[in-house]
Amino acid sequence: MNIDVKNELLNLPSLKFKVDEIVFDHIDTKPNWSKAYSMLDEVLQKMANNYNASIRRNNGEIPKGSTYWVLYMDIAAKLIYFTGLSHAHVIDEHDVEAKMHIVKLYQKSAACLPNASLEINEEFVEELIKSIEVISPQSDVPTEITTNHSIEECLAEFYALTKTYE
């Protein structure tokens, strides 16, 4: 799957369209969780690689907040969530380690979401919380999420996640 890049920056409208298309085709319309997970994880891997390359080009510094990075992080947060959601549907229900990984993805999704307190993101945050409750209803897994990070904090949270993709 190709992700359009121009001047070392991702084509965000194209990327958002690809993620939305995968979610619509393989989650919303006719659930095919394993295909959704495979495709979303591939996109997340490519996005992580692009972000890490961007940081390397910037001498190890996390980018400064801008409209581009706010949109980037909005897409990343939702991509992380849907990757976790699709993964949750393909694991064995007794696999505690996989469940913990998915909860961490959900938590990272919330931490990466810029402007989480805006009304436009209210439904998404509620869905995140419900998804955590479904996967770990009464377990020892911490289910708290943190939101309302500045864009710089969101970028740092995403960087911590992308390091696991190297």
PDB file of C-alpha atoms in Angstrom:
ATOM      1  CA  MET A   1       0.000   0.000   0.000  1.00  0.00           C
ATOM      2  CA  ASN A   2       1.470   3.319  -1.034  1.00  0.00           C
ATOM      3  CA  ILE A   3       1.297   6.464   1.012  1.00  0.00           C
ATOM      4  CA  ASP A   4       1.843   9.661  -0.938  1.00  0.00           C
ATOM      5  CA  VAL A   5       4.808  11.770   0.161  1.00  0.00           C
ATOM      6  CA  LYS A   6       5.794  15.136  -1.253  1.00  0.00           C
ATOM      7  CA  ASN A   7       8.816  17.093  -0.043  1.00  0.00           C
ATOM      8  CA  GLU A   8       9.225  14.478   2.705  1.00  0.00           C
ATOM      9  CA  LEU A   9       5.746  15.254   4.094  1.00  0.00           C
ATOM     10  CA  LEU A  10       2.806  12.870   3.976  1.00  0.00           C
ATOM     11  CA  ASN A  11      -0.144  13.812   1.814  1.00  0.00           C
ATOM     12  CA  LEU A  12      -2.543  14.008   4.760  1.00  0.00           C
ATOM     13  CA  PRO A  13      -5.836  14.158   2.804  1.00  0.00           C
ATOM     14  CA  SER A  14      -4.781  11.051   0.871  1.00  0.00           C
ATOM     15  CA  LEU A  15      -3.687   9.288   4.072  1.00  0.00           C
ATOM     16  CA  LYS A  16      -6.963  10.151   5.828  1.00  0.00           C
ATOM     17  CA  PHE A  17      -8.897   8.858   2.824  1.00  0.00           C
ATOM     18  CA  LYS A  18      -6.993   5.530   2.927  1.00  0.00           C
ATOM     19  CA  VAL A  19      -7.620   5.069   6.641  1.00  0.00           C
ATOM     20  CA  ASP A  20     -11.303   6.006   6.266  1.00  0.00           C
ATOM     21  CA  GLU A  21     -11.617   3.628   3.319  1.00  0.00           C
ATOM     22  CA  ILE A  22     -10.147   0.706   5.283  1.00  0.00           C
ATOM     23  CA  VAL A  23     -12.389   1.445   8.272  1.00  0.00           C
ATOM     24  CA  PHE A  24     -15.482   1.755   6.074  1.00  0.00           C
ATOM     25  CA  ASP A  25     -14.766  -1.316   3.924  1.00  0.00           C
ATOM     26  CA  HIS A  26     -13.477  -3.709   6.573  1.00  0.00           C
ATOM     27  CA  ILE A  27     -14.967  -2.520   9.875  1.00  0.00           C
ATOM     28  CA  ASP A  28     -18.161  -0.523   9.284  1.00  0.00           C
ATOM     29  CA  THR A  29     -19.698  -2.167   6.214  1.00  0.00           C
ATOM     30  CA  LYS A  30     -18.775  -5.839   6.339  1.00  0.00           C
ATOM     31  CA  PRO A  31     -16.423  -6.579   9.216  1.00  0.00           C
ATOM     32  CA  ASN A  32     -13.287  -8.403   8.169  1.00  0.00           C
ATOM     33  CA  TRP A  33     -11.235  -7.781  11.285  1.00  0.00           C
ATOM     34  CA  SER A  34      -8.085  -9.621  10.235  1.00  0.00           C
ATOM     35  CA  LYS A  35      -7.885  -7.759   6.932  1.00  0.00           C
ATOM     36  CA  ALA A  36      -8.626  -4.444   8.665  1.00  0.00           C
ATOM     37  CA  TYR A  37      -5.910  -5.133  11.227  1.00  0.00           C
ATOM     38  CA  SER A  38      -3.364  -6.123   8.603  1.00  0.00           C
ATOM     39  CA  MET A  39      -4.024  -3.057   6.463  1.00  0.00           C
ATOM     40  CA  LEU A  40      -4.242  -0.566   9.342  1.00  0.00           C
ATOM     41  CA  ASP A  41      -1.110  -1.930  10.987  1.00  0.00           C
ATOM     42  CA  GLU A  42       0.740  -1.539   7.671  1.00  0.00           C
ATOM     43  CA  VAL A  43      -0.376   2.092   7.390  1.00  0.00           C
ATOM     44  CA  LEU A  44       0.604   2.724  11.025  1.00  0.00           C
ATOM     45  CA  GLN A  45       4.031   1.176  10.383  1.00  0.00           C
ATOM     46  CA  LYS A  46       4.567   3.447   7.369  1.00  0.00           C
ATOM     47  CA  MET A  47       3.370   6.496   9.271  1.00  0.00           C
ATOM     48  CA  ALA A  48       5.714   5.634  12.158  1.00  0.00           C
ATOM     49  CA  ASN A  49       8.641   5.214   9.763  1.00  0.00           C
ATOM     50  CA  ASN A  50       7.850   8.555   8.117  1.00  0.00           C
ATOM     51  CA  TYR A  51       7.662  10.273  11.509  1.00  0.00           C
ATOM     52  CA  ASN A  52      10.938   8.757  12.695  1.00  0.00           C
ATOM     53  CA  ALA A  53      12.625   9.845   9.455  1.00  0.00           C
ATOM     54  CA  SER A  54      11.245  13.347   9.984  1.00  0.00           C
ATOM     55  CA  ILE A  55      12.731  13.475  13.469  1.00  0.00           C
ATOM     56  CA  ARG A  56      16.089  12.211  12.209  1.00  0.00           C
ATOM     57  CA  ARG A  57      16.097  14.963   9.557  1.00  0.00           C
ATOM     58  CA  ASN A  58      15.353  17.433  12.355  1.00  0.00           C
ATOM     59  CA  ASN A  59      18.456  16.362  14.333  1.00  0.00           C
ATOM     60  CA  GLY A  60      16.422  14.310  16.796  1.00  0.00           C
ATOM     61  CA  GLU A  61      14.034  17.131  17.658  1.00  0.00           C
ATOM     62  CA  ILE A  62      10.268  16.654  17.749  1.00  0.00           C
ATOM     63  CA  PRO A  63       8.600  18.972  15.224  1.00  0.00           C
ATOM     64  CA  LYS A  64       7.160  22.292  16.311  1.00  0.00           C
ATOM     65  CA  GLY A  65       3.383  22.448  16.434  1.00  0.00           C
ATOM     66  CA  SER A  66       1.703  23.596  13.235  1.00  0.00           C
ATOM     67  CA  THR A  67      -1.508  22.980  11.340  1.00  0.00           C
ATOM     68  CA  TYR A  68       0.194  20.146   9.440  1.00  0.00           C
ATOM     69  CA  TRP A  69       1.184  18.367  12.666  1.00  0.00           C
ATOM     70  CA  VAL A  70      -2.234  18.872  14.285  1.00  0.00           C
ATOM     71  CA  LEU A  71      -3.851  17.175  11.272  1.00  0.00           C
ATOM     72  CA  TYR A  72      -1.117  14.521  11.263  1.00  0.00           C
ATOM     73  CA  MET A  73      -1.742  13.698  14.919  1.00  0.00           C
ATOM     74  CA  ASP A  74      -5.523  13.642  14.468  1.00  0.00           C
ATOM     75  CA  ILE A  75      -5.089  10.987  11.764  1.00  0.00           C
ATOM     76  CA  ALA A  76      -2.478   9.127  13.841  1.00  0.00           C
ATOM     77  CA  ALA A  77      -4.719   9.012  16.933  1.00  0.00           C
ATOM     78  CA  LYS A  78      -7.600   7.542  14.983  1.00  0.00           C
ATOM     79  CA  LEU A  79      -5.333   5.136  13.105  1.00  0.00           C
ATOM     80  CA  ILE A  80      -3.891   3.879  16.406  1.00  0.00           C
ATOM     81  CA  TYR A  81      -7.411   3.396  17.789  1.00  0.00           C
ATOM     82  CA  PHE A  82      -8.740   1.482  14.782  1.00  0.00           C
ATOM     83  CA  THR A  83      -5.596  -0.648  14.659  1.00  0.00           C
ATOM     84  CA  GLY A  84      -6.210  -1.571  18.296  1.00  0.00           C
ATOM     85  CA  LEU A  85      -9.918  -2.146  17.703  1.00  0.00           C
ATOM     86  CA  SER A  86      -9.320  -4.498  14.797  1.00  0.00           C
ATOM     87  CA  HIS A  87      -6.576  -6.275  16.741  1.00  0.00           C
ATOM     88  CA  ALA A  88      -9.012  -6.749  19.645  1.00  0.00           C
ATOM     89  CA  HIS A  89     -11.313  -8.709  17.339  1.00  0.00           C
ATOM     90  CA  VAL A  90      -8.641 -11.150  16.130  1.00  0.00           C
ATOM     91  CA  ILE A  91      -6.988 -12.128  19.424  1.00  0.00           C
ATOM     92  CA  ASP A  92      -7.906 -14.997  21.705  1.00  0.00           C
ATOM     93  CA  GLU A  93     -10.198 -13.616  24.416  1.00  0.00           C
ATOM     94  CA  HIS A  94      -7.966 -15.173  27.091  1.00  0.00           C
ATOM     95  CA  ASP A  95      -4.733 -13.608  25.818  1.00  0.00           C
ATOM     96  CA  VAL A  96      -4.023 -11.166  28.645  1.00  0.00           C
ATOM     97  CA  GLU A  97      -0.778  -9.908  27.099  1.00  0.00           C
ATOM     98  CA  ALA A  98      -2.512  -9.031  23.815  1.00  0.00           C
ATOM     99  CA  LYS A  99      -5.311  -7.308  25.734  1.00  0.00           C
ATOM    100  CA  MET A 100      -2.761  -5.220  27.640  1.00  0.00           C
ATOM    101  CA  HIS A 101      -1.130  -4.244  24.324  1.00  0.00           C
ATOM    102  CA  ILE A 102      -4.497  -3.177  22.917  1.00  0.00           C
ATOM    103  CA  VAL A 103      -5.330  -1.124  26.023  1.00  0.00           C
ATOM    104  CA  LYS A 104      -1.947   0.595  25.618  1.00  0.00           C
ATOM    105  CA  LEU A 105      -2.817   1.370  21.990  1.00  0.00           C
ATOM    106  CA  TYR A 106      -6.121   2.862  23.099  1.00  0.00           C
ATOM    107  CA  GLN A 107      -4.376   4.924  25.772  1.00  0.00           C
ATOM    108  CA  LYS A 108      -1.755   6.081  23.261  1.00  0.00           C
ATOM    109  CA  SER A 109      -4.535   7.015  20.832  1.00  0.00           C
ATOM    110  CA  ALA A 110      -6.091   9.264  23.480  1.00  0.00           C
ATOM    111  CA  ALA A 111      -2.712  10.758  24.385  1.00  0.00           C
ATOM    112  CA  CYS A 112      -1.970  11.527  20.726  1.00  0.00           C
ATOM    113  CA  LEU A 113      -5.314  13.204  20.020  1.00  0.00           C
ATOM    114  CA  PRO A 114      -4.879  16.964  19.739  1.00  0.00           C
ATOM    115  CA  ASN A 115      -7.841  19.058  20.793  1.00  0.00           C
ATOM    116  CA  ALA A 116      -9.478  16.084  22.523  1.00  0.00           C
ATOM    117  CA  SER A 117     -11.750  18.377  24.504  1.00  0.00           C
ATOM    118  CA  LEU A 118     -13.363  19.845  21.403  1.00  0.00           C
ATOM    119  CA  GLU A 119     -16.920  18.774  20.733  1.00  0.00           C
ATOM    120  CA  ILE A 120     -15.892  17.232  17.412  1.00  0.00           C
ATOM    121  CA  ASN A 121     -13.752  14.671  19.305  1.00  0.00           C
ATOM    122  CA  GLU A 122     -16.217  13.996  22.135  1.00  0.00           C
ATOM    123  CA  GLU A 123     -17.784  10.951  20.468  1.00  0.00           C
ATOM    124  CA  PHE A 124     -14.362   9.529  19.587  1.00  0.00           C
ATOM    125  CA  VAL A 125     -13.116   9.819  23.181  1.00  0.00           C
ATOM    126  CA  GLU A 126     -16.319   8.180  24.462  1.00  0.00           C
ATOM    127  CA  GLU A 127     -15.799   5.327  21.996  1.00  0.00           C
ATOM    128  CA  LEU A 128     -12.212   4.942  23.196  1.00  0.00           C
ATOM    129  CA  ILE A 129     -13.355   4.621  26.801  1.00  0.00           C
ATOM    130  CA  LYS A 130     -16.039   2.081  25.865  1.00  0.00           C
ATOM    131  CA  SER A 131     -13.487   0.050  23.915  1.00  0.00           C
ATOM    132  CA  ILE A 132     -11.180  -0.072  26.928  1.00  0.00           C
ATOM    133  CA  GLU A 133     -14.051  -1.184  29.147  1.00  0.00           C
ATOM    134  CA  VAL A 134     -14.959  -3.943  26.682  1.00  0.00           C
ATOM    135  CA  ILE A 135     -11.462  -5.387  26.466  1.00  0.00           C
ATOM    136  CA  SER A 136     -10.675  -5.167  30.176  1.00  0.00           C
ATOM    137  CA  PRO A 137     -13.973  -4.934  32.062  1.00  0.00           C
ATOM    138  CA  GLN A 138     -12.714  -5.954  35.500  1.00  0.00           C
ATOM    139  CA  SER A 139      -9.040  -6.635  35.090  1.00  0.00           C
ATOM    140  CA  ASP A 140      -5.797  -5.485  36.593  1.00  0.00           C
ATOM    141  CA  VAL A 141      -5.015  -3.492  33.455  1.00  0.00           C
ATOM    142  CA  PRO A 142      -5.058   0.262  34.142  1.00  0.00           C
ATOM    143  CA  THR A 143      -7.787   1.734  31.974  1.00  0.00           C
ATOM    144  CA  GLU A 144      -7.322   5.449  32.501  1.00  0.00           C
ATOM    145  CA  ILE A 145      -6.761   7.682  29.526  1.00  0.00           C
ATOM    146  CA  THR A 146      -5.216  11.097  29.392  1.00  0.00           C
ATOM    147  CA  THR A 147      -6.296  13.708  26.895  1.00  0.00           C
ATOM    148  CA  ASN A 148      -5.987  17.434  26.348  1.00  0.00           C
ATOM    149  CA  HIS A 149      -2.312  17.377  25.545  1.00  0.00           C
ATOM    150  CA  SER A 150      -0.704  20.228  23.679  1.00  0.00           C
ATOM    151  CA  ILE A 151       0.305  19.405  20.121  1.00  0.00           C
ATOM    152  CA  GLU A 152       3.925  19.143  21.258  1.00  0.00           C
ATOM    153  CA  GLU A 153       2.938  16.592  23.923  1.00  0.00           C
ATOM    154  CA  CYS A 154       0.911  14.652  21.343  1.00  0.00           C
ATOM    155  CA  LEU A 155       3.917  14.586  19.013  1.00  0.00           C
ATOM    156  CA  ALA A 156       6.121  13.324  21.859  1.00  0.00           C
ATOM    157  CA  GLU A 157       3.581  10.606  22.736  1.00  0.00           C
ATOM    158  CA  PHE A 158       3.476   9.473  19.115  1.00  0.00           C
ATOM    159  CA  TYR A 159       7.259   9.438  18.980  1.00  0.00           C
ATOM    160  CA  ALA A 160       7.338   7.099  21.985  1.00  0.00           C
ATOM    161  CA  LEU A 161       5.000   4.752  20.091  1.00  0.00           C
ATOM    162  CA  THR A 162       6.922   4.979  16.819  1.00  0.00           C
ATOM    163  CA  LYS A 163      10.119   3.886  18.560  1.00  0.00           C
ATOM    164  CA  THR A 164       8.473   0.484  19.045  1.00  0.00           C
ATOM    165  CA  TYR A 165       8.084   0.208  15.258  1.00  0.00           C
ATOM    166  CA  GLU A 166      11.806   0.582  14.526  1.00  0.00           C
TER     167      GLU A 166
END
